[in-house]
Amino acid sequence: MRAYTLLLLRVSLGLLLVIWGVDKLVNVDHAIAVSERFYLGIISAPLAWNILGGLQVLLGVAVILGLWRKLTYPVQALVNGATLLGVWQSVVDPWGWVLKGSNVLFYPSLIIFAACLVLWAFQADDRLSLDRRR
C-alpha cells in the first residue's frame, strides 16, 4: 500500500509541475502577471518564463517517473516552497480578515509543500520509481 500511495503522490505532484510549466510556456502574460502580483515582479522577461516553464515541465516529468529523486525531490520542494512564500498571506489568513489580498484558494499551497516533504522523506519506500534500488 505504501508504494502505491507514494506513486500517487509522486504522479499528482509531478503533474502539477507539468501543468504550471506548460502554463508558463503557452501563457507567458499570465506568468508575468503572477510574478508582478506575488513575487515583486522579479522576472518579467518572456524568454525567462519560457525557459523556466520548460525546466518546470522537465522537472515534473522526472518527478512523475521517479528519476534522479535525490535531486528532483529537493528541487520540487524549493519550487513549491517558493510558491508557498509567494502566497503566505493566504495561508496565514485565508479569508483575508486581517491581511489584505488573501485568497482561500491559495491555502492548498501549504498542503502541496507538505506533500513534497513527505515524498522526499519517504523516498526509500518509493519502490515504484524508475531509479529505485533493488
mmCIF file with all atom_site columns, N, CA and C in Angstrom, residues 9-21 24 38-39 56-57 59-61 63-64 71-88 91 106-120:
data_model
loop_
_atom_site.group_PDB
_atom_site.id
_atom_site.type_symbol
_atom_site.label_atom_id
_atom_site.label_alt_id
_atom_site.label_comp_id
_atom_site.label_asym_id
_atom_site.label_entity_id
_atom_site.label_seq_id
_atom_site.pdbx_PDB_ins_code
_atom_site.Cartn_x
_atom_site.Cartn_y
_atom_site.Cartn_z
_atom_site.occupancy
_atom_site.B_iso_or_equiv
_atom_site.pdbx_formal_charge
_atom_site.auth_seq_id
_atom_site.auth_comp_id
_atom_site.auth_asym_id
_atom_site.auth_atom_id
_atom_site.pdbx_PDB_model_num
ATOM 1   N N  . LEU A 1 9   ? 1.115  10.050 -4.973  1.00 0.00 ? 9   LEU A N  1
ATOM 2   C CA . LEU A 1 9   ? 1.589  11.365 -4.535  1.00 0.00 ? 9   LEU A CA 1
ATOM 3   C C  . LEU A 1 9   ? 2.605  11.917 -5.534  1.00 0.00 ? 9   LEU A C  1
ATOM 4   N N  . ARG A 1 10  ? 3.526  11.064 -5.968  1.00 0.00 ? 10  ARG A N  1
ATOM 5   C CA . ARG A 1 10  ? 4.559  11.489 -6.915  1.00 0.00 ? 10  ARG A CA 1
ATOM 6   C C  . ARG A 1 10  ? 3.942  11.921 -8.246  1.00 0.00 ? 10  ARG A C  1
ATOM 7   N N  . VAL A 1 11  ? 3.011  11.143 -8.760  1.00 0.00 ? 11  VAL A N  1
ATOM 8   C CA . VAL A 1 11  ? 2.390  11.475 -10.044 1.00 0.00 ? 11  VAL A CA 1
ATOM 9   C C  . VAL A 1 11  ? 1.580  12.766 -9.932  1.00 0.00 ? 11  VAL A C  1
ATOM 10  N N  . SER A 1 12  ? 0.819  12.910 -8.852  1.00 0.00 ? 12  SER A N  1
ATOM 11  C CA . SER A 1 12  ? -0.007 14.120 -8.722  1.00 0.00 ? 12  SER A CA 1
ATOM 12  C C  . SER A 1 12  ? 0.849  15.371 -8.551  1.00 0.00 ? 12  SER A C  1
ATOM 13  N N  . LEU A 1 13  ? 1.913  15.285 -7.773  1.00 0.00 ? 13  LEU A N  1
ATOM 14  C CA . LEU A 1 13  ? 2.795  16.443 -7.607  1.00 0.00 ? 13  LEU A CA 1
ATOM 15  C C  . LEU A 1 13  ? 3.555  16.746 -8.900  1.00 0.00 ? 13  LEU A C  1
ATOM 16  N N  . GLY A 1 14  ? 3.979  15.712 -9.589  1.00 0.00 ? 14  GLY A N  1
ATOM 17  C CA . GLY A 1 14  ? 4.677  15.915 -10.856 1.00 0.00 ? 14  GLY A CA 1
ATOM 18  C C  . GLY A 1 14  ? 3.770  16.540 -11.904 1.00 0.00 ? 14  GLY A C  1
ATOM 19  N N  . LEU A 1 15  ? 2.520  16.082 -11.959 1.00 0.00 ? 15  LEU A N  1
ATOM 20  C CA . LEU A 1 15  ? 1.568  16.663 -12.912 1.00 0.00 ? 15  LEU A CA 1
ATOM 21  C C  . LEU A 1 15  ? 1.309  18.132 -12.614 1.00 0.00 ? 15  LEU A C  1
ATOM 22  N N  . LEU A 1 16  ? 1.272  18.486 -11.348 1.00 0.00 ? 16  LEU A N  1
ATOM 23  C CA . LEU A 1 16  ? 1.100  19.893 -11.000 1.00 0.00 ? 16  LEU A CA 1
ATOM 24  C C  . LEU A 1 16  ? 2.246  20.726 -11.573 1.00 0.00 ? 16  LEU A C  1
ATOM 25  N N  . LEU A 1 17  ? 3.472  20.238 -11.444 1.00 0.00 ? 17  LEU A N  1
ATOM 26  C CA . LEU A 1 17  ? 4.617  20.950 -12.019 1.00 0.00 ? 17  LEU A CA 1
ATOM 27  C C  . LEU A 1 17  ? 4.503  21.034 -13.546 1.00 0.00 ? 17  LEU A C  1
ATOM 28  N N  . VAL A 1 18  ? 4.076  19.949 -14.180 1.00 0.00 ? 18  VAL A N  1
ATOM 29  C CA . VAL A 1 18  ? 3.918  19.953 -15.639 1.00 0.00 ? 18  VAL A CA 1
ATOM 30  C C  . VAL A 1 18  ? 2.856  20.976 -16.046 1.00 0.00 ? 18  VAL A C  1
ATOM 31  N N  . ILE A 1 19  ? 1.725  20.968 -15.355 1.00 0.00 ? 19  ILE A N  1
ATOM 32  C CA . ILE A 1 19  ? 0.641  21.909 -15.682 1.00 0.00 ? 19  ILE A CA 1
ATOM 33  C C  . ILE A 1 19  ? 1.112  23.351 -15.524 1.00 0.00 ? 19  ILE A C  1
ATOM 34  N N  . TRP A 1 20  ? 1.778  23.656 -14.414 1.00 0.00 ? 20  TRP A N  1
ATOM 35  C CA . TRP A 1 20  ? 2.279  25.012 -14.206 1.00 0.00 ? 20  TRP A CA 1
ATOM 36  C C  . TRP A 1 20  ? 3.335  25.374 -15.246 1.00 0.00 ? 20  TRP A C  1
ATOM 37  N N  . GLY A 1 21  ? 4.192  24.415 -15.595 1.00 0.00 ? 21  GLY A N  1
ATOM 38  C CA . GLY A 1 21  ? 5.224  24.668 -16.593 1.00 0.00 ? 21  GLY A CA 1
ATOM 39  C C  . GLY A 1 21  ? 4.640  24.945 -17.964 1.00 0.00 ? 21  GLY A C  1
ATOM 40  N N  . LYS A 1 24  ? 3.261  28.365 -18.204 1.00 0.00 ? 24  LYS A N  1
ATOM 41  C CA . LYS A 1 24  ? 4.301  29.380 -18.428 1.00 0.00 ? 24  LYS A CA 1
ATOM 42  C C  . LYS A 1 24  ? 4.712  29.424 -19.902 1.00 0.00 ? 24  LYS A C  1
ATOM 43  N N  . PHE A 1 38  ? 2.770  38.421 -7.043  1.00 0.00 ? 38  PHE A N  1
ATOM 44  C CA . PHE A 1 38  ? 3.178  37.651 -5.871  1.00 0.00 ? 38  PHE A CA 1
ATOM 45  C C  . PHE A 1 38  ? 4.684  37.655 -5.606  1.00 0.00 ? 38  PHE A C  1
ATOM 46  N N  . TYR A 1 39  ? 5.494  37.989 -6.599  1.00 0.00 ? 39  TYR A N  1
ATOM 47  C CA . TYR A 1 39  ? 6.946  37.870 -6.442  1.00 0.00 ? 39  TYR A CA 1
ATOM 48  C C  . TYR A 1 39  ? 7.689  39.167 -6.763  1.00 0.00 ? 39  TYR A C  1
ATOM 49  N N  . GLN A 1 56  ? 10.501 23.523 -15.725 1.00 0.00 ? 56  GLN A N  1
ATOM 50  C CA . GLN A 1 56  ? 9.481  23.030 -14.802 1.00 0.00 ? 56  GLN A CA 1
ATOM 51  C C  . GLN A 1 56  ? 8.781  21.792 -15.368 1.00 0.00 ? 56  GLN A C  1
ATOM 52  N N  . VAL A 1 57  ? 8.518  21.782 -16.663 1.00 0.00 ? 57  VAL A N  1
ATOM 53  C CA . VAL A 1 57  ? 7.928  20.604 -17.300 1.00 0.00 ? 57  VAL A CA 1
ATOM 54  C C  . VAL A 1 57  ? 8.876  19.409 -17.163 1.00 0.00 ? 57  VAL A C  1
ATOM 55  N N  . LEU A 1 59  ? 11.210 18.943 -14.923 1.00 0.00 ? 59  LEU A N  1
ATOM 56  C CA . LEU A 1 59  ? 11.220 18.549 -13.519 1.00 0.00 ? 59  LEU A CA 1
ATOM 57  C C  . LEU A 1 59  ? 9.981  17.721 -13.192 1.00 0.00 ? 59  LEU A C  1
ATOM 58  N N  . GLY A 1 60  ? 8.830  18.164 -13.655 1.00 0.00 ? 60  GLY A N  1
ATOM 59  C CA . GLY A 1 60  ? 7.588  17.445 -13.393 1.00 0.00 ? 60  GLY A CA 1
ATOM 60  C C  . GLY A 1 60  ? 7.610  16.041 -13.975 1.00 0.00 ? 60  GLY A C  1
ATOM 61  N N  . VAL A 1 61  ? 8.121  15.893 -15.187 1.00 0.00 ? 61  VAL A N  1
ATOM 62  C CA . VAL A 1 61  ? 8.205  14.575 -15.812 1.00 0.00 ? 61  VAL A CA 1
ATOM 63  C C  . VAL A 1 61  ? 9.165  13.680 -15.028 1.00 0.00 ? 61  VAL A C  1
ATOM 64  N N  . VAL A 1 63  ? 9.861  13.886 -11.861 1.00 0.00 ? 63  VAL A N  1
ATOM 65  C CA . VAL A 1 63  ? 9.181  13.524 -10.617 1.00 0.00 ? 63  VAL A CA 1
ATOM 66  C C  . VAL A 1 63  ? 8.163  12.419 -10.874 1.00 0.00 ? 63  VAL A C  1
ATOM 67  N N  . ILE A 1 64  ? 7.365  12.561 -11.911 1.00 0.00 ? 64  ILE A N  1
ATOM 68  C CA . ILE A 1 64  ? 6.354  11.552 -12.244 1.00 0.00 ? 64  ILE A CA 1
ATOM 69  C C  . ILE A 1 64  ? 7.005  10.181 -12.428 1.00 0.00 ? 64  ILE A C  1
ATOM 70  N N  . LEU A 1 71  ? 17.888 14.497 -6.372  1.00 0.00 ? 71  LEU A N  1
ATOM 71  C CA . LEU A 1 71  ? 17.963 15.870 -6.868  1.00 0.00 ? 71  LEU A CA 1
ATOM 72  C C  . LEU A 1 71  ? 16.573 16.468 -7.096  1.00 0.00 ? 71  LEU A C  1
ATOM 73  N N  . THR A 1 72  ? 15.695 15.701 -7.747  1.00 0.00 ? 72  THR A N  1
ATOM 74  C CA . THR A 1 72  ? 14.411 16.281 -8.145  1.00 0.00 ? 72  THR A CA 1
ATOM 75  C C  . THR A 1 72  ? 13.487 16.554 -6.972  1.00 0.00 ? 72  THR A C  1
ATOM 76  N N  . TYR A 1 73  ? 13.527 15.732 -5.933  1.00 0.00 ? 73  TYR A N  1
ATOM 77  C CA . TYR A 1 73  ? 12.639 15.981 -4.793  1.00 0.00 ? 73  TYR A CA 1
ATOM 78  C C  . TYR A 1 73  ? 12.988 17.270 -4.060  1.00 0.00 ? 73  TYR A C  1
ATOM 79  N N  . PRO A 1 74  ? 14.268 17.526 -3.776  1.00 0.00 ? 74  PRO A N  1
ATOM 80  C CA . PRO A 1 74  ? 14.579 18.820 -3.146  1.00 0.00 ? 74  PRO A CA 1
ATOM 81  C C  . PRO A 1 74  ? 14.259 20.020 -4.043  1.00 0.00 ? 74  PRO A C  1
ATOM 82  N N  . VAL A 1 75  ? 14.510 19.891 -5.339  1.00 0.00 ? 75  VAL A N  1
ATOM 83  C CA . VAL A 1 75  ? 14.197 20.992 -6.261  1.00 0.00 ? 75  VAL A CA 1
ATOM 84  C C  . VAL A 1 75  ? 12.694 21.221 -6.297  1.00 0.00 ? 75  VAL A C  1
ATOM 85  N N  . GLN A 1 76  ? 11.937 20.133 -6.342  1.00 0.00 ? 76  GLN A N  1
ATOM 86  C CA . GLN A 1 76  ? 10.478 20.243 -6.301  1.00 0.00 ? 76  GLN A CA 1
ATOM 87  C C  . GLN A 1 76  ? 10.023 20.956 -5.028  1.00 0.00 ? 76  GLN A C  1
ATOM 88  N N  . ALA A 1 77  ? 10.623 20.608 -3.900  1.00 0.00 ? 77  ALA A N  1
ATOM 89  C CA . ALA A 1 77  ? 10.276 21.259 -2.629  1.00 0.00 ? 77  ALA A CA 1
ATOM 90  C C  . ALA A 1 77  ? 10.622 22.749 -2.682  1.00 0.00 ? 77  ALA A C  1
ATOM 91  N N  . LEU A 1 78  ? 11.738 23.096 -3.307  1.00 0.00 ? 78  LEU A N  1
ATOM 92  C CA . LEU A 1 78  ? 12.108 24.510 -3.431  1.00 0.00 ? 78  LEU A CA 1
ATOM 93  C C  . LEU A 1 78  ? 11.106 25.273 -4.310  1.00 0.00 ? 78  LEU A C  1
ATOM 94  N N  . VAL A 1 79  ? 10.721 24.683 -5.426  1.00 0.00 ? 79  VAL A N  1
ATOM 95  C CA . VAL A 1 79  ? 9.762  25.338 -6.332  1.00 0.00 ? 79  VAL A CA 1
ATOM 96  C C  . VAL A 1 79  ? 8.433  25.552 -5.610  1.00 0.00 ? 79  VAL A C  1
ATOM 97  N N  . ASN A 1 80  ? 7.933  24.505 -4.972  1.00 0.00 ? 80  ASN A N  1
ATOM 98  C CA . ASN A 1 80  ? 6.657  24.635 -4.279  1.00 0.00 ? 80  ASN A CA 1
ATOM 99  C C  . ASN A 1 80  ? 6.783  25.470 -3.009  1.00 0.00 ? 80  ASN A C  1
ATOM 100 N N  . GLY A 1 81  ? 7.961  25.468 -2.390  1.00 0.00 ? 81  GLY A N  1
ATOM 101 C CA . GLY A 1 81  ? 8.202  26.343 -1.240  1.00 0.00 ? 81  GLY A CA 1
ATOM 102 C C  . GLY A 1 81  ? 8.201  27.808 -1.643  1.00 0.00 ? 81  GLY A C  1
ATOM 103 N N  . ALA A 1 82  ? 8.738  28.099 -2.831  1.00 0.00 ? 82  ALA A N  1
ATOM 104 C CA . ALA A 1 82  ? 8.704  29.484 -3.336  1.00 0.00 ? 82  ALA A CA 1
ATOM 105 C C  . ALA A 1 82  ? 7.269  29.925 -3.576  1.00 0.00 ? 82  ALA A C  1
ATOM 106 N N  . THR A 1 83  ? 6.464  29.017 -4.100  1.00 0.00 ? 83  THR A N  1
ATOM 107 C CA . THR A 1 83  ? 5.045  29.315 -4.293  1.00 0.00 ? 83  THR A CA 1
ATOM 108 C C  . THR A 1 83  ? 4.379  29.598 -2.954  1.00 0.00 ? 83  THR A C  1
ATOM 109 N N  . LEU A 1 84  ? 4.681  28.770 -1.970  1.00 0.00 ? 84  LEU A N  1
ATOM 110 C CA . LEU A 1 84  ? 4.117  28.956 -0.632  1.00 0.00 ? 84  LEU A CA 1
ATOM 111 C C  . LEU A 1 84  ? 4.509  30.314 -0.059  1.00 0.00 ? 84  LEU A C  1
ATOM 112 N N  . LEU A 1 85  ? 5.765  30.685 -0.215  1.00 0.00 ? 85  LEU A N  1
ATOM 113 C CA . LEU A 1 85  ? 6.201  32.001 0.275   1.00 0.00 ? 85  LEU A CA 1
ATOM 114 C C  . LEU A 1 85  ? 5.484  33.134 -0.445  1.00 0.00 ? 85  LEU A C  1
ATOM 115 N N  . GLY A 1 86  ? 5.241  32.938 -1.744  1.00 0.00 ? 86  GLY A N  1
ATOM 116 C CA . GLY A 1 86  ? 4.562  33.975 -2.524  1.00 0.00 ? 86  GLY A CA 1
ATOM 117 C C  . GLY A 1 86  ? 3.125  34.223 -2.090  1.00 0.00 ? 86  GLY A C  1
ATOM 118 N N  . VAL A 1 87  ? 2.494  33.207 -1.526  1.00 0.00 ? 87  VAL A N  1
ATOM 119 C CA . VAL A 1 87  ? 1.082  33.334 -1.122  1.00 0.00 ? 87  VAL A CA 1
ATOM 120 C C  . VAL A 1 87  ? 0.915  33.166 0.392   1.00 0.00 ? 87  VAL A C  1
ATOM 121 N N  . TRP A 1 88  ? 1.945  33.450 1.152   1.00 0.00 ? 88  TRP A N  1
ATOM 122 C CA . TRP A 1 88  ? 1.940  33.215 2.600   1.00 0.00 ? 88  TRP A CA 1
ATOM 123 C C  . TRP A 1 88  ? 0.745  33.872 3.292   1.00 0.00 ? 88  TRP A C  1
ATOM 124 N N  . VAL A 1 91  ? -2.185 31.693 3.450   1.00 0.00 ? 91  VAL A N  1
ATOM 125 C CA . VAL A 1 91  ? -2.045 30.560 4.364   1.00 0.00 ? 91  VAL A CA 1
ATOM 126 C C  . VAL A 1 91  ? -2.284 31.025 5.799   1.00 0.00 ? 91  VAL A C  1
ATOM 127 N N  . PHE A 1 106 ? -5.651 29.738 -2.260  1.00 0.00 ? 106 PHE A N  1
ATOM 128 C CA . PHE A 1 106 ? -4.208 29.519 -2.222  1.00 0.00 ? 106 PHE A CA 1
ATOM 129 C C  . PHE A 1 106 ? -3.760 28.739 -0.987  1.00 0.00 ? 106 PHE A C  1
ATOM 130 N N  . TYR A 1 107 ? -4.664 28.496 -0.053  1.00 0.00 ? 107 TYR A N  1
ATOM 131 C CA . TYR A 1 107 ? -4.289 27.739 1.147   1.00 0.00 ? 107 TYR A CA 1
ATOM 132 C C  . TYR A 1 107 ? -3.675 26.376 0.816   1.00 0.00 ? 107 TYR A C  1
ATOM 133 N N  . PRO A 1 108 ? -4.154 25.653 -0.199  1.00 0.00 ? 108 PRO A N  1
ATOM 134 C CA . PRO A 1 108 ? -3.561 24.343 -0.511  1.00 0.00 ? 108 PRO A CA 1
ATOM 135 C C  . PRO A 1 108 ? -2.069 24.382 -0.846  1.00 0.00 ? 108 PRO A C  1
ATOM 136 N N  . SER A 1 109 ? -1.503 25.555 -1.056  1.00 0.00 ? 109 SER A N  1
ATOM 137 C CA . SER A 1 109 ? -0.059 25.639 -1.281  1.00 0.00 ? 109 SER A CA 1
ATOM 138 C C  . SER A 1 109 ? 0.710  25.045 -0.109  1.00 0.00 ? 109 SER A C  1
ATOM 139 N N  . LEU A 1 110 ? 0.181  25.207 1.090   1.00 0.00 ? 110 LEU A N  1
ATOM 140 C CA . LEU A 1 110 ? 0.805  24.604 2.269   1.00 0.00 ? 110 LEU A CA 1
ATOM 141 C C  . LEU A 1 110 ? 0.730  23.084 2.197   1.00 0.00 ? 110 LEU A C  1
ATOM 142 N N  . ILE A 1 111 ? -0.395 22.558 1.779   1.00 0.00 ? 111 ILE A N  1
ATOM 143 C CA . ILE A 1 111 ? -0.583 21.112 1.666   1.00 0.00 ? 111 ILE A CA 1
ATOM 144 C C  . ILE A 1 111 ? 0.337  20.545 0.588   1.00 0.00 ? 111 ILE A C  1
ATOM 145 N N  . ILE A 1 112 ? 0.459  21.233 -0.526  1.00 0.00 ? 112 ILE A N  1
ATOM 146 C CA . ILE A 1 112 ? 1.335  20.792 -1.610  1.00 0.00 ? 112 ILE A CA 1
ATOM 147 C C  . ILE A 1 112 ? 2.776  20.772 -1.138  1.00 0.00 ? 112 ILE A C  1
ATOM 148 N N  . PHE A 1 113 ? 3.191  21.788 -0.425  1.00 0.00 ? 113 PHE A N  1
ATOM 149 C CA . PHE A 1 113 ? 4.556  21.826 0.092   1.00 0.00 ? 113 PHE A CA 1
ATOM 150 C C  . PHE A 1 113 ? 4.787  20.680 1.075   1.00 0.00 ? 113 PHE A C  1
ATOM 151 N N  . ALA A 1 114 ? 3.837  20.451 1.956   1.00 0.00 ? 114 ALA A N  1
ATOM 152 C CA . ALA A 1 114 ? 3.952  19.342 2.911   1.00 0.00 ? 114 ALA A CA 1
ATOM 153 C C  . ALA A 1 114 ? 4.031  18.005 2.169   1.00 0.00 ? 114 ALA A C  1
ATOM 154 N N  . ALA A 1 115 ? 3.257  17.850 1.117   1.00 0.00 ? 115 ALA A N  1
ATOM 155 C CA . ALA A 1 115 ? 3.294  16.611 0.336   1.00 0.00 ? 115 ALA A CA 1
ATOM 156 C C  . ALA A 1 115 ? 4.668  16.405 -0.307  1.00 0.00 ? 115 ALA A C  1
ATOM 157 N N  . CYS A 1 116 ? 5.284  17.492 -0.757  1.00 0.00 ? 116 CYS A N  1
ATOM 158 C CA . CYS A 1 116 ? 6.643  17.400 -1.310  1.00 0.00 ? 116 CYS A CA 1
ATOM 159 C C  . CYS A 1 116 ? 7.622  16.899 -0.258  1.00 0.00 ? 116 CYS A C  1
ATOM 160 N N  . LEU A 1 117 ? 7.476  17.398 0.954   1.00 0.00 ? 117 LEU A N  1
ATOM 161 C CA . LEU A 1 117 ? 8.363  16.972 2.036   1.00 0.00 ? 117 LEU A CA 1
ATOM 162 C C  . LEU A 1 117 ? 8.125  15.502 2.394   1.00 0.00 ? 117 LEU A C  1
ATOM 163 N N  . VAL A 1 118 ? 6.871  15.069 2.389   1.00 0.00 ? 118 VAL A N  1
ATOM 164 C CA . VAL A 1 118 ? 6.557  13.664 2.666   1.00 0.00 ? 118 VAL A CA 1
ATOM 165 C C  . VAL A 1 118 ? 7.185  12.772 1.597   1.00 0.00 ? 118 VAL A C  1
ATOM 166 N N  . LEU A 1 119 ? 7.020  13.140 0.342   1.00 0.00 ? 119 LEU A N  1
ATOM 167 C CA . LEU A 1 119 ? 7.588  12.357 -0.750  1.00 0.00 ? 119 LEU A CA 1
ATOM 168 C C  . LEU A 1 119 ? 9.109  12.266 -0.616  1.00 0.00 ? 119 LEU A C  1
ATOM 169 N N  . TRP A 1 120 ? 9.728  13.364 -0.273  1.00 0.00 ? 120 TRP A N  1
ATOM 170 C CA . TRP A 1 120 ? 11.176 13.413 -0.101  1.00 0.00 ? 120 TRP A CA 1
ATOM 171 C C  . TRP A 1 120 ? 11.594 12.560 1.093   1.00 0.00 ? 120 TRP A C  1
#
